[in-house]
CSV table of C-alpha atoms in Angstrom, one decimal:
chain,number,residue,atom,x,y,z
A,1,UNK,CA,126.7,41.7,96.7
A,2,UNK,CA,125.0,39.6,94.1
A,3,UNK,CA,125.2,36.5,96.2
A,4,UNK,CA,123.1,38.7,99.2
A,5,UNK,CA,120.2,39.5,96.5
A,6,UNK,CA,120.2,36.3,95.2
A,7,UNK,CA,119.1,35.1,98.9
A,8,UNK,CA,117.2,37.8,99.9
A,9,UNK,CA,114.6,37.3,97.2
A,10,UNK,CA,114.4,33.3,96.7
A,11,UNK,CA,114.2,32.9,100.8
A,12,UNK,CA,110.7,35.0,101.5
A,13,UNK,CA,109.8,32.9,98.2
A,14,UNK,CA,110.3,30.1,99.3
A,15,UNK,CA,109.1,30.7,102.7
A,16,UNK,CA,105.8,32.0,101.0
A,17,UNK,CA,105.4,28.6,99.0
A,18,UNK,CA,105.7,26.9,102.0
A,19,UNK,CA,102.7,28.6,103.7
A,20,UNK,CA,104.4,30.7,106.1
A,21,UNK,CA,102.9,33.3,108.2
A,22,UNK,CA,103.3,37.0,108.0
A,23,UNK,CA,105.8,37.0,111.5
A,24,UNK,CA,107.3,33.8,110.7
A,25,UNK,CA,108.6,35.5,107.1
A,26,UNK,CA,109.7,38.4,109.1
A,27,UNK,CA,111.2,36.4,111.7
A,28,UNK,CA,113.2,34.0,108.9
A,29,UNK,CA,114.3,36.9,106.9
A,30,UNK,CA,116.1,38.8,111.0
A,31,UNK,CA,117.2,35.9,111.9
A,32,UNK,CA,119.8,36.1,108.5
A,33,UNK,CA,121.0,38.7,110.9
A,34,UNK,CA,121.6,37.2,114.6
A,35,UNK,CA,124.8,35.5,114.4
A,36,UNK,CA,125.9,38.5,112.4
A,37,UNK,CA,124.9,40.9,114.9
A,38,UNK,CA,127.3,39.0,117.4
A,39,UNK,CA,130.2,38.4,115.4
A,40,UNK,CA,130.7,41.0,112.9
A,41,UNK,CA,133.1,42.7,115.2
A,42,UNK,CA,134.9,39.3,115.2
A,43,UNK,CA,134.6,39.1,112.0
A,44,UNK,CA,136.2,42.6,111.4
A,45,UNK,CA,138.9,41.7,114.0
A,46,UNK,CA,139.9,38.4,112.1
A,47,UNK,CA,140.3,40.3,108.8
A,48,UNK,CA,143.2,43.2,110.3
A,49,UNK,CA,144.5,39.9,111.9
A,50,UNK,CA,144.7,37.3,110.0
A,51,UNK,CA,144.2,39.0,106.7
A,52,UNK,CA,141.1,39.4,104.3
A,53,UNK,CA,141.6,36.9,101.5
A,54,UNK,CA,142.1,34.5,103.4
A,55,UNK,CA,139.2,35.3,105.6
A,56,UNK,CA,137.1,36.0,102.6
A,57,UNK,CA,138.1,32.5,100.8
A,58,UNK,CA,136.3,30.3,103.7
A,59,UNK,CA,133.3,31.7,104.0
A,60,UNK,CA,133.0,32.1,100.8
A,61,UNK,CA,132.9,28.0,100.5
A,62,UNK,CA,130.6,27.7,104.0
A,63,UNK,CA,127.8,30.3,101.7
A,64,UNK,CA,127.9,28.0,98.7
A,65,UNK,CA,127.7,24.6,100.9
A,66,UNK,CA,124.8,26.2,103.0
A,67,UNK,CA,122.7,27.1,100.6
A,68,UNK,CA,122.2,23.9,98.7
A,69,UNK,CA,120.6,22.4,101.6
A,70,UNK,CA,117.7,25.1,101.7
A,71,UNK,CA,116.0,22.6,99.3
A,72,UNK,CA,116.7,19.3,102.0
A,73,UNK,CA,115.1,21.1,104.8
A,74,UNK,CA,112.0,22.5,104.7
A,75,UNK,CA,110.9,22.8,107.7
A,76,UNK,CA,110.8,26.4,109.7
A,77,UNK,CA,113.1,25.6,112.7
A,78,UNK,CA,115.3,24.5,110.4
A,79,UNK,CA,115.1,27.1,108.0
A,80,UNK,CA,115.7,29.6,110.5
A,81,UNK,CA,118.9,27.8,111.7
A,82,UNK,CA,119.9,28.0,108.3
A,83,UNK,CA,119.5,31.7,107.5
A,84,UNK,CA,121.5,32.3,111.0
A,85,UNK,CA,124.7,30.3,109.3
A,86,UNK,CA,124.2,32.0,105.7
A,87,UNK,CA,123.7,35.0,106.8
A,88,UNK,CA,126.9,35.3,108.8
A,89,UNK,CA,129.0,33.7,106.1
A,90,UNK,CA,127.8,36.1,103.3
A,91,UNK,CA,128.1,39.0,105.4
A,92,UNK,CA,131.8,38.1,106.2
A,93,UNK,CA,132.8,38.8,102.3
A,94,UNK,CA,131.1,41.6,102.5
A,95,UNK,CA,132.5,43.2,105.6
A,96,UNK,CA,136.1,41.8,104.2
A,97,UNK,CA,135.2,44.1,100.5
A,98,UNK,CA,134.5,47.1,102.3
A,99,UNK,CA,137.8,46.8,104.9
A,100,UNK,CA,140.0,46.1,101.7
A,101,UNK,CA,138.5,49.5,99.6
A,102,UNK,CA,138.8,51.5,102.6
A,103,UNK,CA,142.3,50.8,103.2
A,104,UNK,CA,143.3,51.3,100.0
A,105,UNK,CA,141.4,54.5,99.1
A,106,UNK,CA,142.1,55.9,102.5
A,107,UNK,CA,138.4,57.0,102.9
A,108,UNK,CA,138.2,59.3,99.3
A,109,UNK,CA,134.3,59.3,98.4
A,110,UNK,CA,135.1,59.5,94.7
A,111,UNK,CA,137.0,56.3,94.5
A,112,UNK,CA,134.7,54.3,97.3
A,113,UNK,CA,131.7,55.5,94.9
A,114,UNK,CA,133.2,53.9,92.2
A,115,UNK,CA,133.6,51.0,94.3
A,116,UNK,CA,129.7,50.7,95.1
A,117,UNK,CA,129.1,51.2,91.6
A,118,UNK,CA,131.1,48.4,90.2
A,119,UNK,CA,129.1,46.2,93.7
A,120,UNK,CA,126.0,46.6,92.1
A,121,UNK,CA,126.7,44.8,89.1
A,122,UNK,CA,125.7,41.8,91.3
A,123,UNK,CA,122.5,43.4,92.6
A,124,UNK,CA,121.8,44.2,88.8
A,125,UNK,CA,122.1,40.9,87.6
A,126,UNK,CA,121.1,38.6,90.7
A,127,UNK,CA,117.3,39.1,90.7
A,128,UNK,CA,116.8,38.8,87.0
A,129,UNK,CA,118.8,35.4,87.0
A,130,UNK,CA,116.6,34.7,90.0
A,131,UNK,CA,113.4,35.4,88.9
A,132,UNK,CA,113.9,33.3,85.9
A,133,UNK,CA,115.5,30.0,87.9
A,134,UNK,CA,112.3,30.5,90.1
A,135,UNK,CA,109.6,30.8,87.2
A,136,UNK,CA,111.3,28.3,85.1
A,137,UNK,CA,113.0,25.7,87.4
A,138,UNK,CA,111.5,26.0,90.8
A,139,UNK,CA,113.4,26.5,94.3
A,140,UNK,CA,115.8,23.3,94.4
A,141,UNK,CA,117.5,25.1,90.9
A,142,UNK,CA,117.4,28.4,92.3
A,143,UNK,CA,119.1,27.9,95.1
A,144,UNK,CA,121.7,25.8,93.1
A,145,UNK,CA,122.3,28.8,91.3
A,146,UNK,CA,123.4,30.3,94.6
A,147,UNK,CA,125.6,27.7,95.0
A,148,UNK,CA,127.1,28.6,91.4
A,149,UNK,CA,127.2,32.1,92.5
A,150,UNK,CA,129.4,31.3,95.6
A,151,UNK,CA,132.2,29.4,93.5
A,152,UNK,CA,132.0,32.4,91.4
A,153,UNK,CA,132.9,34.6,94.2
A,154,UNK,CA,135.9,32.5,95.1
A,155,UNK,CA,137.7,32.4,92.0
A,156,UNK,CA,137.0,36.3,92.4
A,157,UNK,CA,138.5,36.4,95.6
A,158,UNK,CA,141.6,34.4,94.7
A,159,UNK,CA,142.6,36.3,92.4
A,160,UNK,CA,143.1,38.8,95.3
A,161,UNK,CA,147.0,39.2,95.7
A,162,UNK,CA,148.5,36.8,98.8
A,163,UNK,CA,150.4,39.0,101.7
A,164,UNK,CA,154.3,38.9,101.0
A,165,UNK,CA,156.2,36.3,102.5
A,166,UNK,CA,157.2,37.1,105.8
A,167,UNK,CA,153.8,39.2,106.5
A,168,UNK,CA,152.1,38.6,109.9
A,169,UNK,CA,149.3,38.0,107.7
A,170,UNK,CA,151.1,34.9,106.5
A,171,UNK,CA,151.2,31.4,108.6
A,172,UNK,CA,149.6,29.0,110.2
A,173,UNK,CA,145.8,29.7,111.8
A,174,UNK,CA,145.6,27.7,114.7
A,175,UNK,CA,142.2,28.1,117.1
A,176,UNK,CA,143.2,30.2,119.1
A,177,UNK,CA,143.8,32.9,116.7
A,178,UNK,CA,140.3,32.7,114.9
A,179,UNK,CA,138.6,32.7,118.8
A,180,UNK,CA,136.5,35.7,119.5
A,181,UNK,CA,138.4,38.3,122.1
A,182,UNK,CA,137.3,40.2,124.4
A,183,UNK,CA,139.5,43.0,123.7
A,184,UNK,CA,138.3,43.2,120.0
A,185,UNK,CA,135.1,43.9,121.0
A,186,UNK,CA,136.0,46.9,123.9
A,187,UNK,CA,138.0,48.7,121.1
A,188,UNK,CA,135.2,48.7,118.4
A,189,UNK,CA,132.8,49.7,121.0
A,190,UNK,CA,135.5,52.8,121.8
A,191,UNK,CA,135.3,53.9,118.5
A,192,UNK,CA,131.7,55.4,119.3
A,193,UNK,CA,132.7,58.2,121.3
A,194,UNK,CA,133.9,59.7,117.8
A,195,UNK,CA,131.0,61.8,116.3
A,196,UNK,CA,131.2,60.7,112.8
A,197,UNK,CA,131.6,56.8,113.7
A,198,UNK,CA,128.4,57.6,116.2
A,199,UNK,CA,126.5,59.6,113.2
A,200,UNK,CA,127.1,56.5,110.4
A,201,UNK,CA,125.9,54.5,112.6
A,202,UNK,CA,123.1,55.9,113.9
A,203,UNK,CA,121.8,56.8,109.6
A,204,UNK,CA,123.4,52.8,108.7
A,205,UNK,CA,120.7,51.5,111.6
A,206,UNK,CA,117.5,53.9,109.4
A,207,UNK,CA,118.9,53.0,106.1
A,208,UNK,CA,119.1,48.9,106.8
A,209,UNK,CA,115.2,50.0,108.7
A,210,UNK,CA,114.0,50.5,105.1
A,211,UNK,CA,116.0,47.6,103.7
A,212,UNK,CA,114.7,45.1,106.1
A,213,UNK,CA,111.3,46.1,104.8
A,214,UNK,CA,112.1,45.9,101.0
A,215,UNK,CA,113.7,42.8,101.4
A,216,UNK,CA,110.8,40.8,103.4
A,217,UNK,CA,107.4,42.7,103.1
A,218,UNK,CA,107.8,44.7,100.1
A,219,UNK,CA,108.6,41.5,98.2
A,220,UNK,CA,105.4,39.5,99.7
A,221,UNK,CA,103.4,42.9,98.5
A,222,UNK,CA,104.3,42.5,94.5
A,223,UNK,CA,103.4,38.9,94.9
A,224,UNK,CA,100.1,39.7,96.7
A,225,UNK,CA,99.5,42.4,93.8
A,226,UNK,CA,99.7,39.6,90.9
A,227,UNK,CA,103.7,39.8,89.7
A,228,UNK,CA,105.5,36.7,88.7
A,229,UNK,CA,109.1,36.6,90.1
A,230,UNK,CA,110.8,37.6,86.8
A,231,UNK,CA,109.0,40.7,86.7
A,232,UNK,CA,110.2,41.6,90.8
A,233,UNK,CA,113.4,40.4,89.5
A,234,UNK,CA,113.5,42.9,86.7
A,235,UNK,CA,111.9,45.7,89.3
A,236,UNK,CA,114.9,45.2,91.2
A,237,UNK,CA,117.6,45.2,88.6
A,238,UNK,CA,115.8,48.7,87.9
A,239,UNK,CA,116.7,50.1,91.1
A,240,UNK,CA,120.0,48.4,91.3
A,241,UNK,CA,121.0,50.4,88.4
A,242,UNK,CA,120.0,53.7,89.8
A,243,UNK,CA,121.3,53.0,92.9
A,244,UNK,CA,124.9,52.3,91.2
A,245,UNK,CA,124.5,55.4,89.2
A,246,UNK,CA,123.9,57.4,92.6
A,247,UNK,CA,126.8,55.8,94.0
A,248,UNK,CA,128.5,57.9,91.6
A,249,UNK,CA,127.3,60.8,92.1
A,250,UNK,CA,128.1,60.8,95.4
A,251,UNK,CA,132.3,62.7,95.3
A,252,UNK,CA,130.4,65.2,93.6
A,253,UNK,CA,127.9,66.1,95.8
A,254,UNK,CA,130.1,65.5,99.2
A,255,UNK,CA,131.6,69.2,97.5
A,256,UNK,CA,128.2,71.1,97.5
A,257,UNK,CA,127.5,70.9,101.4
A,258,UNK,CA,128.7,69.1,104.4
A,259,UNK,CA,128.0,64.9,104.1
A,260,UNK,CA,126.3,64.7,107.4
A,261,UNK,CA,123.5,67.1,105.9
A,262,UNK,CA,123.4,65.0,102.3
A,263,UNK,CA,123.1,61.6,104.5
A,264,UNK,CA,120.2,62.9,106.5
A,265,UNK,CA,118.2,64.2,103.2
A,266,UNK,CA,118.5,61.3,101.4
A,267,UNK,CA,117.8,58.8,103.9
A,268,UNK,CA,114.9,60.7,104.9
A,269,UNK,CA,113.5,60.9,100.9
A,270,UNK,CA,114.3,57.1,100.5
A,271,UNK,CA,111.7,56.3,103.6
A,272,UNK,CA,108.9,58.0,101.9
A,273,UNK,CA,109.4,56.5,98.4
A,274,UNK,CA,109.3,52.9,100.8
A,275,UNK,CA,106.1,54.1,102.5
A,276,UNK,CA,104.5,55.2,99.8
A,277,UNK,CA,104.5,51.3,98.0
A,278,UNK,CA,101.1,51.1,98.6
A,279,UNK,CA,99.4,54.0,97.1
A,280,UNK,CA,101.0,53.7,94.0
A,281,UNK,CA,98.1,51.3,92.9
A,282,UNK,CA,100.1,48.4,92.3
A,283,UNK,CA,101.4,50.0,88.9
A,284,UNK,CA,105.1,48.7,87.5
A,285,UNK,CA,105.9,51.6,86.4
A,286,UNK,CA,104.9,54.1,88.8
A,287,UNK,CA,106.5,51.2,91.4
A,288,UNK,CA,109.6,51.5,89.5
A,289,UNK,CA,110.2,54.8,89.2
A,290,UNK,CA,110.0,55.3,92.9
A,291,UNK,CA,112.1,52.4,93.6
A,292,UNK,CA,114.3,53.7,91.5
A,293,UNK,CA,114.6,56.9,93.1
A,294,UNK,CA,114.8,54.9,96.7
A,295,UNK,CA,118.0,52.9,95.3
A,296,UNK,CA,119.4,56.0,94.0
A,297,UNK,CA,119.4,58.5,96.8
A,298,UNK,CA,120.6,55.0,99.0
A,299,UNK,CA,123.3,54.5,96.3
A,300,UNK,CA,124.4,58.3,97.0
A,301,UNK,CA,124.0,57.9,100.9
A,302,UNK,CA,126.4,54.3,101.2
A,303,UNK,CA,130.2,55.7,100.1
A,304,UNK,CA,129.3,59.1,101.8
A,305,UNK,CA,129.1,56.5,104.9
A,306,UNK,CA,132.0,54.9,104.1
A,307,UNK,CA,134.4,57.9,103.1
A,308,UNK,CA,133.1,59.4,107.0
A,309,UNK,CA,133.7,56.4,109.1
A,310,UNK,CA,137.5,55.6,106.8
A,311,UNK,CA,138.8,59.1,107.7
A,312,UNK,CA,137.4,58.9,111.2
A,313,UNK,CA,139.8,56.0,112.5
A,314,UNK,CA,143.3,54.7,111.7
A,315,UNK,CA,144.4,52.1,109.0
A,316,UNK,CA,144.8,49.0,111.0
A,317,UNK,CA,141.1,49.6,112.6
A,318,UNK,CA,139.4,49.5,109.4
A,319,UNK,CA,138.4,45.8,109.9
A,320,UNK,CA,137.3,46.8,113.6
A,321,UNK,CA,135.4,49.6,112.7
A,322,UNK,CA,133.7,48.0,109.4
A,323,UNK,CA,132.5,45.3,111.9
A,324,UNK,CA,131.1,47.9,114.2
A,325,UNK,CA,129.1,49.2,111.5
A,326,UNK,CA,127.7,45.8,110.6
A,327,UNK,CA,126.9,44.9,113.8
A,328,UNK,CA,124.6,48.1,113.8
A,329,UNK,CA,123.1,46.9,110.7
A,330,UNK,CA,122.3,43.6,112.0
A,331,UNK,CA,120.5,44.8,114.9
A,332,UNK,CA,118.2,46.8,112.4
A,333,UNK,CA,117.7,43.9,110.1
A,334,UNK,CA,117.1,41.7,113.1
A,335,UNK,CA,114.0,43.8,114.9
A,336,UNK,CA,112.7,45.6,111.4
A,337,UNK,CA,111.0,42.5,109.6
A,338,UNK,CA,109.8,41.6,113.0
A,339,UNK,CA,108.3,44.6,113.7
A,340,UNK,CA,107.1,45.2,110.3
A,341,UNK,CA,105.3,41.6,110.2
A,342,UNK,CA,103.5,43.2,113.8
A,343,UNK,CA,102.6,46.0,112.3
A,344,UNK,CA,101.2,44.7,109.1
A,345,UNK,CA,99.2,41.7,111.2
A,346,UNK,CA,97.7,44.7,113.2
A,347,UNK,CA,97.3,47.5,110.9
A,348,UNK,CA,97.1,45.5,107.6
A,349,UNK,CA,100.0,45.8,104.5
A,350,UNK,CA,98.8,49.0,103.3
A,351,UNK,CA,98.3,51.1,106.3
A,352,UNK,CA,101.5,48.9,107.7
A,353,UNK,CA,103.9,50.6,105.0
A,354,UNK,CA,102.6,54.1,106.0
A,355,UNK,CA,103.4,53.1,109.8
A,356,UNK,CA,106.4,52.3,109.3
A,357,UNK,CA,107.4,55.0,107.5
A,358,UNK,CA,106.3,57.6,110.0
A,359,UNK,CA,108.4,56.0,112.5
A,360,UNK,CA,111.8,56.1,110.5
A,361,UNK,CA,111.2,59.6,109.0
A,362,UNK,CA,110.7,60.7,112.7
A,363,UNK,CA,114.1,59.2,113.6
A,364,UNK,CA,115.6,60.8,110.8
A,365,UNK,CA,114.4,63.8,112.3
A,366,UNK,CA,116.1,63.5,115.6
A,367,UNK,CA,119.5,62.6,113.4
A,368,UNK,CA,118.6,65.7,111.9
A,369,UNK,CA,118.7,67.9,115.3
A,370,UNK,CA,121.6,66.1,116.2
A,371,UNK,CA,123.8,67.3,113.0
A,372,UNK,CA,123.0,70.8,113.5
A,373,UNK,CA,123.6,70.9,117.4
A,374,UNK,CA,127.1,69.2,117.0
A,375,UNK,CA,129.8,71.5,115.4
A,376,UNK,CA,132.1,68.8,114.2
A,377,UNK,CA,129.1,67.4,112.2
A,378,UNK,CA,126.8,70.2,110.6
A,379,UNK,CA,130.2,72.0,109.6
């Protein structure tokens, strides 16, 4: 997780230094997405078949390689390229994280809370060391440190514990195994006609909404309001925190009142904390708070999300149905900056949060609707 936060704030940065446009930040930061929007299912697929460590080791090299070259090529097409490649590698470890907890916890909330919690360490600790590599050693540096970050991440992963001999999880990968299928896709694309894999999905598209807006034009906002990257960095860690601490929160409250309802109340207060950036005045602390609070009802919403879809399918289609879910978020994280840098060239950055806003609190209404005409949910 700390490799993704690392990237999401040095690349709008860096975009920004180089005198890019409103819609071409927004279209760098979806296009992080694309390739991940096409092959998470894949990606899924390949982890139940060929095993997750193994999986999880290569791309984990590809993420580290890839972003060393940021620096080398400055140019927007280019860049663009890039983000397409990074963005699919880093998303593979994470998709491979949250297939491995799911299998082993079988889907409890309690334990896949803890498992957030201890994933935000990363997000805690990656913008601070950010916003210092940027303010003291400039862009080629910071995205060195990514590269660090990656090698990190591998001696992590290897430390993960090999399949036993004899495992069909064990052997030699030849091309045709690591080829997309066509059958992987038709059997994640099954798993929708099950209401609580349709419902995750449907809050997982809303949530990343508001995510795709924090991570491109929310960022570009606390520059254009006067605050040096250490201080976003430190805003961030802030929220990282609270969101961990919601995480684990959440076994508790799945006990008070059914998760559907908790998933649709928390999304929905997280949008307004979002749309209300700019009225706060451009204060830290008032900007913290309510970041805070964002990060923490999102930290409550994500194993809720995770302990739904888990129980909802079988053990061996946990990769399949993680890579469902991520090619879901994609989508979002693809058309949200894109629309949000429309927006804000039309209605402006202040008027553009409150836009946006309305639109994803009005979807969260519809969810809402939708959980209380469909037994199997609002029960």
């Amino acid at each position: 997780m700390g490799q993704a936060e690392l990237l999401t704030m040095v690349v709008p940065l860096w975009a920004l230094l180089q005198g890019a446009a409103p819609t071409e930040i927004g279209t760098l930061v979806g296009a992080r997405s694309l390739l991940t929007f096409f092959l998470a299912i894949h990606g899924g697929a390949l982890m139940d078949r060929l095993g997750t460590r193994r999986v999880m080791l290569f791309f984990a090299v590809a993420t580290g390689i890839l972003a060393a070259l940021y620096p080398l090529l400055p140019w927007f097409p280019v860049m663009v390229g890039l983000q397409m490649l990074i963005g699919f590698a880093g998303n593979m470890a994470w998709i491979g994280a949250q297939t491995l907890i799911a299998q082993v916890t079988r889907g409890d909330p309690g334990q896949i809370g803890k498992f957030s919690f201890f994933a935000r360490i990363g997000n805690v600790v990656a913008p601070i060391l950010m916003g210092l590599l940027w303010d003291v050693a400039g862009p080629t540096i910071s995205f060195l440190g990514v590269t660090v970050w990656c090698a990190c991440m591998f001696a992590a992963v290897s430390r993960i514990d090999k399949p036993p001999p004899g495992s069909a999880l064990v052997g030699r990968v030849t091309w045709r195994d690591i080829l997309p299928r066509l059958q992987d896709y038709t059997g994640s694309l099954k798993l929708i006609v099950i209401p609580a894999v349709a419902f995750t999905l449907a809050i997982s598209f809303t949530r990343h909404a508001t995510n795709g807006v924090e991570n491109s034009f929310f960022i570009v906002y606390l520059r254009e309001v006067g605050f040096a990257g250490t201080l976003i960095g430190i805003l961030f860690s802030i929220a990282e925190i609270a969101n961990g601490f919601g995480s684990l929160l959440s076994g508790r409250a799945a006990k008070l009142m059914p998760i559907p309802w908790l998933m649709v109340g928390f999304t929905m207060a997280s949008i307004v904390l979002l749309a209300i950036t700019p009225l706060l005045g451009g204060v830290f602390a008032f900007l913290a708070i309510a970041h805070s609070l964002r990060r923490g009802f999102e930290g409550i919403v994500q194993p809720l999300m995770f302990s739904l879809q888990a129980t909802a399918v079988p053990r061996e289609l946990q990769g399949s149905v993680v890579g469902l879910r991520v090619t879901n978020n994609r989508l979002s994280s693809i058309i949200t900056p894109v629309a949000m840098g429309l927006i804000v060239e039309h209605f402006g950055t202040r008027d553009g949060f409150l836009v946006m806003g309305a639109i994803l609190v009005a979807g969260c209404a519809i969810l809402a609707v939708v959980v209380a005409r469909t037994r199997s949910l609002s029960r």
